[in-house]
mmCIF file of N, CA and C in Angstrom:
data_model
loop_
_atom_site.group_PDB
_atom_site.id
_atom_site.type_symbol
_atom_site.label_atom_id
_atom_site.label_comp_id
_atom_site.label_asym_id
_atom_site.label_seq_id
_atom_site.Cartn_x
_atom_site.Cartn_y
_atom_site.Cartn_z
ATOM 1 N N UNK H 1 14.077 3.740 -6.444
ATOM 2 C CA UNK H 1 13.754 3.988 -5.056
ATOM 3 C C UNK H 1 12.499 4.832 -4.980
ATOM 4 N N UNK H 2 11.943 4.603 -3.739
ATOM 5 C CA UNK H 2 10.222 5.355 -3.728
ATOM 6 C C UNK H 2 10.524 6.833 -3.658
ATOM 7 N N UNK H 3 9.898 7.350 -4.282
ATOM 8 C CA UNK H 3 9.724 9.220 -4.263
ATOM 9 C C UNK H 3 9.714 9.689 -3.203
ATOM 10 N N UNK H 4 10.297 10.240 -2.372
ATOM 11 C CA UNK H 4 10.284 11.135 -0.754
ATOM 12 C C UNK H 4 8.751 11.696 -1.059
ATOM 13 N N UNK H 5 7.683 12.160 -1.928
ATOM 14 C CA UNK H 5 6.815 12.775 -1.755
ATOM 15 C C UNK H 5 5.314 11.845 -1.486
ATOM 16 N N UNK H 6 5.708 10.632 -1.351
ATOM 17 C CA UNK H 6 4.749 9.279 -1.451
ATOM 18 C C UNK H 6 4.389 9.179 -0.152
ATOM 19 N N UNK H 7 3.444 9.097 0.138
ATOM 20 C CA UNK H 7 2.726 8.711 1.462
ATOM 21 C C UNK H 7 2.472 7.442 1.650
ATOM 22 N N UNK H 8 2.717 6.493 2.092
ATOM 23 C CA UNK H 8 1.921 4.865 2.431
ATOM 24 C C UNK H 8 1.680 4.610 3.802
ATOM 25 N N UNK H 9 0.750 3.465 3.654
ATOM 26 C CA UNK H 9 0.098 2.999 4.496
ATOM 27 C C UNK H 9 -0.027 1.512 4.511
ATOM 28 N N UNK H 10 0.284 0.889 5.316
ATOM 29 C CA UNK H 10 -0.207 -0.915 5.103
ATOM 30 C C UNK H 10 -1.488 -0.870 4.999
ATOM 31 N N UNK H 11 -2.409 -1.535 4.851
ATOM 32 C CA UNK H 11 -3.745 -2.061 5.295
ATOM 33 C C UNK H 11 -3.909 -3.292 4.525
ATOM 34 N N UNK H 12 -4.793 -4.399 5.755
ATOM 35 C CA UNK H 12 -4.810 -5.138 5.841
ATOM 36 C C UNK H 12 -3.590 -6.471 5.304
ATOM 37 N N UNK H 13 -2.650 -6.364 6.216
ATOM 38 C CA UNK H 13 -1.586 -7.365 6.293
ATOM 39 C C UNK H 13 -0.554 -6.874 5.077
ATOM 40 N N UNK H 14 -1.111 -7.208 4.145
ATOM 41 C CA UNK H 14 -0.343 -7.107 2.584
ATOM 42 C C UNK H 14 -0.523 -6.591 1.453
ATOM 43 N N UNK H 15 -0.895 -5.820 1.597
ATOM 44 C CA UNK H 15 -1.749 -4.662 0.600
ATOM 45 C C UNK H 15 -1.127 -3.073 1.264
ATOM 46 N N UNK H 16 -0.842 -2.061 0.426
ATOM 47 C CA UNK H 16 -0.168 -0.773 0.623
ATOM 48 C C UNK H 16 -0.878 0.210 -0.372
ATOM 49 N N UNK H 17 -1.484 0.890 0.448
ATOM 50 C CA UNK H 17 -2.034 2.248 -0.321
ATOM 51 C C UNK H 17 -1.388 3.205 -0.042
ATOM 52 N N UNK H 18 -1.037 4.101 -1.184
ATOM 53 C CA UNK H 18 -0.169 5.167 -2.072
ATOM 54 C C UNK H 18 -0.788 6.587 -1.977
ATOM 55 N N UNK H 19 -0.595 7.561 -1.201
ATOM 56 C CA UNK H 19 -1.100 8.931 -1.535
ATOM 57 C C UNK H 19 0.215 9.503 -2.179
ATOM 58 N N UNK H 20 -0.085 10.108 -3.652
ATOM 59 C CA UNK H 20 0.644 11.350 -3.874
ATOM 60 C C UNK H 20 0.082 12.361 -4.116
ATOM 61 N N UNK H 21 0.548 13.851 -3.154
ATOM 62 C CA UNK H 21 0.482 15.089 -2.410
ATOM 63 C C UNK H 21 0.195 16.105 -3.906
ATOM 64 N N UNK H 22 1.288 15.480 -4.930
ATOM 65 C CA UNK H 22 1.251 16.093 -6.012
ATOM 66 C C UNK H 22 0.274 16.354 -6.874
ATOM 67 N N UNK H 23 -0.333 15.253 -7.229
ATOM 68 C CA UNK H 23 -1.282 15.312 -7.812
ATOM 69 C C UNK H 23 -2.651 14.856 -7.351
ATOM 70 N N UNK H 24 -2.598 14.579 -5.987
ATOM 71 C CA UNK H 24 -3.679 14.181 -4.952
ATOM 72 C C UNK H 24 -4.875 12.778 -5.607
ATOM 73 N N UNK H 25 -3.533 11.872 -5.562
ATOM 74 C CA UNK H 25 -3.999 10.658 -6.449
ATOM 75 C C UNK H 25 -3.271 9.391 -5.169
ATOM 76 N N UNK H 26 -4.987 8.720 -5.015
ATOM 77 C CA UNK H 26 -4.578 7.586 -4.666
ATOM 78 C C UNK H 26 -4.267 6.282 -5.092
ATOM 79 N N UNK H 27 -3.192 5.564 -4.524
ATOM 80 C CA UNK H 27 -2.962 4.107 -5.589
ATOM 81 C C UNK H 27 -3.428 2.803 -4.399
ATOM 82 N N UNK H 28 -3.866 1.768 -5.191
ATOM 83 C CA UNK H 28 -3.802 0.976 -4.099
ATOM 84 C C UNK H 28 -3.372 -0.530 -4.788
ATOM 85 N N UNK H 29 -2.148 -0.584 -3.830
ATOM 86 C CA UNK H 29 -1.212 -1.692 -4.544
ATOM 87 C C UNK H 29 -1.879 -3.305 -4.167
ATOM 88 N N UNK H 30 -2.116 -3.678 -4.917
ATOM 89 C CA UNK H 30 -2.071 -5.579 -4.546
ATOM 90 C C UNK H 30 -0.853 -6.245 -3.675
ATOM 91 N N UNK H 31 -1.244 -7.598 -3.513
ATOM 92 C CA UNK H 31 0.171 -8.179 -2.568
ATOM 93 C C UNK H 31 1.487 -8.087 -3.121
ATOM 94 N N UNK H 32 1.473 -8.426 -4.341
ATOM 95 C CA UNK H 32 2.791 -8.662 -5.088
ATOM 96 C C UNK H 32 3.167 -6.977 -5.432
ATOM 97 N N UNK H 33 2.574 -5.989 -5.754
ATOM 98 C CA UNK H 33 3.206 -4.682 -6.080
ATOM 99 C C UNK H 33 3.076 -3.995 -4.853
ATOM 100 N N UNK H 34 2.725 -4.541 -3.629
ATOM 101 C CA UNK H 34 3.039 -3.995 -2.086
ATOM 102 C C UNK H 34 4.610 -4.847 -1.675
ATOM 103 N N UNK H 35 4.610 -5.900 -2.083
ATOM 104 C CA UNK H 35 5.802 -6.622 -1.620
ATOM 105 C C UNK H 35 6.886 -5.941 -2.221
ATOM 106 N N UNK H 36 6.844 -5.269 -3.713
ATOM 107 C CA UNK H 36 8.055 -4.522 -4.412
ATOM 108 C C UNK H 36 8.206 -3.343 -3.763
ATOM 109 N N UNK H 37 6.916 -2.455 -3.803
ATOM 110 C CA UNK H 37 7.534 -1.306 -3.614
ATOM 111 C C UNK H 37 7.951 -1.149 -1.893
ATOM 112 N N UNK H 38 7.144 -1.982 -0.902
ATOM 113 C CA UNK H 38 8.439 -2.267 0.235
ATOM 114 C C UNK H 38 10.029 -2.279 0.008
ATOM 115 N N UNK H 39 10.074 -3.002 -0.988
ATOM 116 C CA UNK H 39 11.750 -3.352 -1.149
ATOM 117 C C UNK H 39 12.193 -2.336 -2.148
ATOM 118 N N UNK H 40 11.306 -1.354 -2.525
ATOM 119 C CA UNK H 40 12.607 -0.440 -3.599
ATOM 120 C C UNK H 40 13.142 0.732 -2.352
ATOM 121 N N UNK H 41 14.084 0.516 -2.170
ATOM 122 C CA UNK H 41 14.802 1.613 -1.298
ATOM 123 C C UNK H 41 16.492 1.512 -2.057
ATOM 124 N N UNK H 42 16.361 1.394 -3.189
ATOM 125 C CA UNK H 42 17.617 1.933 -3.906
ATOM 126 C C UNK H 42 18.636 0.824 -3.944
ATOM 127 N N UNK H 43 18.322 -0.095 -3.122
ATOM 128 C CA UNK H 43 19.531 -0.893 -3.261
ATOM 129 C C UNK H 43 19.308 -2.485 -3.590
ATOM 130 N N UNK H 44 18.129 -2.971 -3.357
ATOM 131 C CA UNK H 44 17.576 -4.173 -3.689
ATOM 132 C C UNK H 44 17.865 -3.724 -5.598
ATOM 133 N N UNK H 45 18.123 -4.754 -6.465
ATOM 134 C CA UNK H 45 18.304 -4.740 -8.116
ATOM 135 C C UNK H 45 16.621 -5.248 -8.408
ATOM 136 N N UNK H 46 17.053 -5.363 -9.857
ATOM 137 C CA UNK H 46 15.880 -6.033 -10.434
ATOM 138 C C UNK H 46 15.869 -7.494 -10.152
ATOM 139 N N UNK H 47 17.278 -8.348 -9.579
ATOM 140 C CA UNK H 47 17.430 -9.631 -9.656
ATOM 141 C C UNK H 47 16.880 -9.939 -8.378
ATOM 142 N N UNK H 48 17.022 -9.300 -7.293
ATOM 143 C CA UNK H 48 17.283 -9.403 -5.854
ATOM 144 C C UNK H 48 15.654 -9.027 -5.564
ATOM 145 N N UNK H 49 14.853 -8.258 -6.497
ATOM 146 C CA UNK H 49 13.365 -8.292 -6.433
ATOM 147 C C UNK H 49 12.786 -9.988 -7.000
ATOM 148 N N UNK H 50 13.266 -9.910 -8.214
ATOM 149 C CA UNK H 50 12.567 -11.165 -8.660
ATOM 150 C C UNK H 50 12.792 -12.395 -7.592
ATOM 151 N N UNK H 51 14.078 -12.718 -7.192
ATOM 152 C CA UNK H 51 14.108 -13.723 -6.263
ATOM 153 C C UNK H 51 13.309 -13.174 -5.052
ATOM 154 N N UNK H 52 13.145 -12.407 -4.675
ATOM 155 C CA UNK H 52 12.179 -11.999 -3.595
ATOM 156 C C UNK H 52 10.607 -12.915 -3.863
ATOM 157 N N UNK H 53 10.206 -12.575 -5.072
ATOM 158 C CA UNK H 53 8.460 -13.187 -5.768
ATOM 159 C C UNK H 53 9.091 -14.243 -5.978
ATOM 160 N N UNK H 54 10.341 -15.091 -6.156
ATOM 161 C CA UNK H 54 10.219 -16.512 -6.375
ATOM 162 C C UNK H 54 10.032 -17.243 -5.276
ATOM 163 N N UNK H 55 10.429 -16.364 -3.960
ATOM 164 C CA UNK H 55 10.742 -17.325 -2.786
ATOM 165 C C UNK H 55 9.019 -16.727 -1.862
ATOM 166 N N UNK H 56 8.058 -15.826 -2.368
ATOM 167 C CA UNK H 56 6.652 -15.333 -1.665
ATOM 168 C C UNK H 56 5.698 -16.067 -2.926
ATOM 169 N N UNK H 57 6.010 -16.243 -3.638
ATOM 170 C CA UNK H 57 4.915 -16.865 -4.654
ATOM 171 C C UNK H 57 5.645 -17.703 -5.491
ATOM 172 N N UNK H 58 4.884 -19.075 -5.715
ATOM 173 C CA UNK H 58 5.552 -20.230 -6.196
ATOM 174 C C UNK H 58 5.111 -20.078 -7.845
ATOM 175 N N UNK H 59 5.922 -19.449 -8.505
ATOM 176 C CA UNK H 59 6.654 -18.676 -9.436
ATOM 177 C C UNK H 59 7.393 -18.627 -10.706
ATOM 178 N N UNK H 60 7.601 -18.965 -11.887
ATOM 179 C CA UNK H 60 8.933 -18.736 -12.036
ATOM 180 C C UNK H 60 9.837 -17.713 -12.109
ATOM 181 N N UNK H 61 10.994 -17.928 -12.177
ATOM 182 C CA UNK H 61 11.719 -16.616 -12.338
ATOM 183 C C UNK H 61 11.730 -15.871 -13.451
ATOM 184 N N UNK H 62 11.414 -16.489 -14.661
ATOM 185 C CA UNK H 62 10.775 -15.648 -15.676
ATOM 186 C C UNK H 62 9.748 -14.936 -15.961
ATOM 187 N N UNK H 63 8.515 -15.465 -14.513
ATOM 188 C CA UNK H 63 7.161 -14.717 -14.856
ATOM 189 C C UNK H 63 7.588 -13.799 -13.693
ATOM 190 N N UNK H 64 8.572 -14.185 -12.559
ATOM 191 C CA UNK H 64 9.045 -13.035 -11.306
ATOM 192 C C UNK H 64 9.554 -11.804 -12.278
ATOM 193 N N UNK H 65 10.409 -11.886 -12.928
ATOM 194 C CA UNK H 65 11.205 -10.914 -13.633
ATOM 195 C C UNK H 65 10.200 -10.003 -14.646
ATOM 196 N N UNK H 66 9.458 -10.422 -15.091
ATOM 197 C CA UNK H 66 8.953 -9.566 -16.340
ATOM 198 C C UNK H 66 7.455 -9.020 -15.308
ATOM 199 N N UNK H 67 6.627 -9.528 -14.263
ATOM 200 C CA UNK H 67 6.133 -8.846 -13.073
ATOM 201 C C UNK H 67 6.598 -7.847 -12.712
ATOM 202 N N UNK H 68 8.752 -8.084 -12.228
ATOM 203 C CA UNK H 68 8.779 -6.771 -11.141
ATOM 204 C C UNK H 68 9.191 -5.839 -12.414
ATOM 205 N N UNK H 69 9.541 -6.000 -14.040
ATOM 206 C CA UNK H 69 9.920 -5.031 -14.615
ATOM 207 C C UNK H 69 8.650 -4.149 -14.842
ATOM 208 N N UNK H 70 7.582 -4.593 -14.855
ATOM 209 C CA UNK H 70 6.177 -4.525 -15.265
ATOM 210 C C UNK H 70 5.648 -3.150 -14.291
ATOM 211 N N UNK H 71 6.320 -3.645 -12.857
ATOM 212 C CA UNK H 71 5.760 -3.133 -11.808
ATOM 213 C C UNK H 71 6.583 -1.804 -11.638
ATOM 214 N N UNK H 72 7.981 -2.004 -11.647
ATOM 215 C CA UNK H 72 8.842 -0.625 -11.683
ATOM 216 C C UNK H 72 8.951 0.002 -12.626
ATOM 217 N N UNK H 73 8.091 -0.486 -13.632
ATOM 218 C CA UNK H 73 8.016 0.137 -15.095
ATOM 219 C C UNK H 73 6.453 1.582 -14.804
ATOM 220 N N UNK H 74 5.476 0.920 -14.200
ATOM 221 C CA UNK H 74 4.416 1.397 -13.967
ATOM 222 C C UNK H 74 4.518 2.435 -13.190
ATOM 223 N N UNK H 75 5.114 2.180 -11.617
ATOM 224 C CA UNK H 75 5.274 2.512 -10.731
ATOM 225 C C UNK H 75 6.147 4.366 -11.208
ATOM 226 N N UNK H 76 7.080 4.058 -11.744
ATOM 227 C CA UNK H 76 7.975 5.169 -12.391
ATOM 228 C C UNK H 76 7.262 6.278 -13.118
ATOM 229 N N UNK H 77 6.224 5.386 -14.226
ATOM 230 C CA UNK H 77 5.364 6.227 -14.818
ATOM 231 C C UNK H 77 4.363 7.084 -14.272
ATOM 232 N N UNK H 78 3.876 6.540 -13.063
ATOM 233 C CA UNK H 78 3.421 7.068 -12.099
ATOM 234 C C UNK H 78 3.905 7.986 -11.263
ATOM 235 N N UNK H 79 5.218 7.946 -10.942
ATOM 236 C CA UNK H 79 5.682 9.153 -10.268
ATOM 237 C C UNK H 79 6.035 8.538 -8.748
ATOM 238 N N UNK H 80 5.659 7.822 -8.533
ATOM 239 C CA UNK H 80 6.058 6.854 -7.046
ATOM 240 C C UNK H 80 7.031 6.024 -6.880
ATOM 241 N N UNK H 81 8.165 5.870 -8.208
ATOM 242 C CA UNK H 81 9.693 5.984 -8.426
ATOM 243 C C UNK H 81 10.097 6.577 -8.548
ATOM 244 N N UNK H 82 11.786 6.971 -8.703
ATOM 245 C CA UNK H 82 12.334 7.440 -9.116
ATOM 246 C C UNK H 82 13.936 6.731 -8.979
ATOM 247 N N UNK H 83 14.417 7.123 -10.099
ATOM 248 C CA UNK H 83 15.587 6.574 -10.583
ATOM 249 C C UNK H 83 17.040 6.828 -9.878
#
C-alpha cells in the first residue's frame, strides 16, 4: 500500500507524479506504473494487479506479472510502498 507520506498528482490523463517530503525527491511514473500505484491501497494482490495490465494493455499475463513485481519491487525500494 502507498506510504501516507507520498504526495501525487495526475498530470496529463495517465501519468502520476510522486513527491516524497522525506527526502524531497520527485518521481514521475509512466502509464503502466501510474495505473499500479493507483491500485495499491492494500487490498488489490499481485494477481488482481496483473489482471488489471492484462485487461489496459494487450499483454500477457506473464509479461503483466513480472512488470507489476518489477514495479512494487522498485516502488518499495523507493520508499513510496510499504508493506
Amino acid at each position: 500500500q502507498r506510504s501516507e507520506s507520498i504526495l501525487d498528482r495526475v498530470v496529463d490523463d495517465n501519468e502520476v507524479v510522486l513527491f516524497d517530503p522525506r527526502t524531497n525527491t520527485l518521481h514521475s511514473l509512466n502509464p503502466t506504473a501510474s495505473l499500479i500505484w493507483q491500485s495499491c491501497d492494500g487490498v488489490h494482490t499481485v494477481a488482481m494487479l496483473t489482471d488489471l495490465l492484462c485487461r489496459h494493455y494487450a499483454v500477457s499475463a506473464e509479461r503483466a506479472k513480472s512488470d507489476v513485481i518489477y514495479l512494487l519491487k522498485t516502488m518499495t525500494d523507493h520508499g513510496l510502498l510499504v508493506r
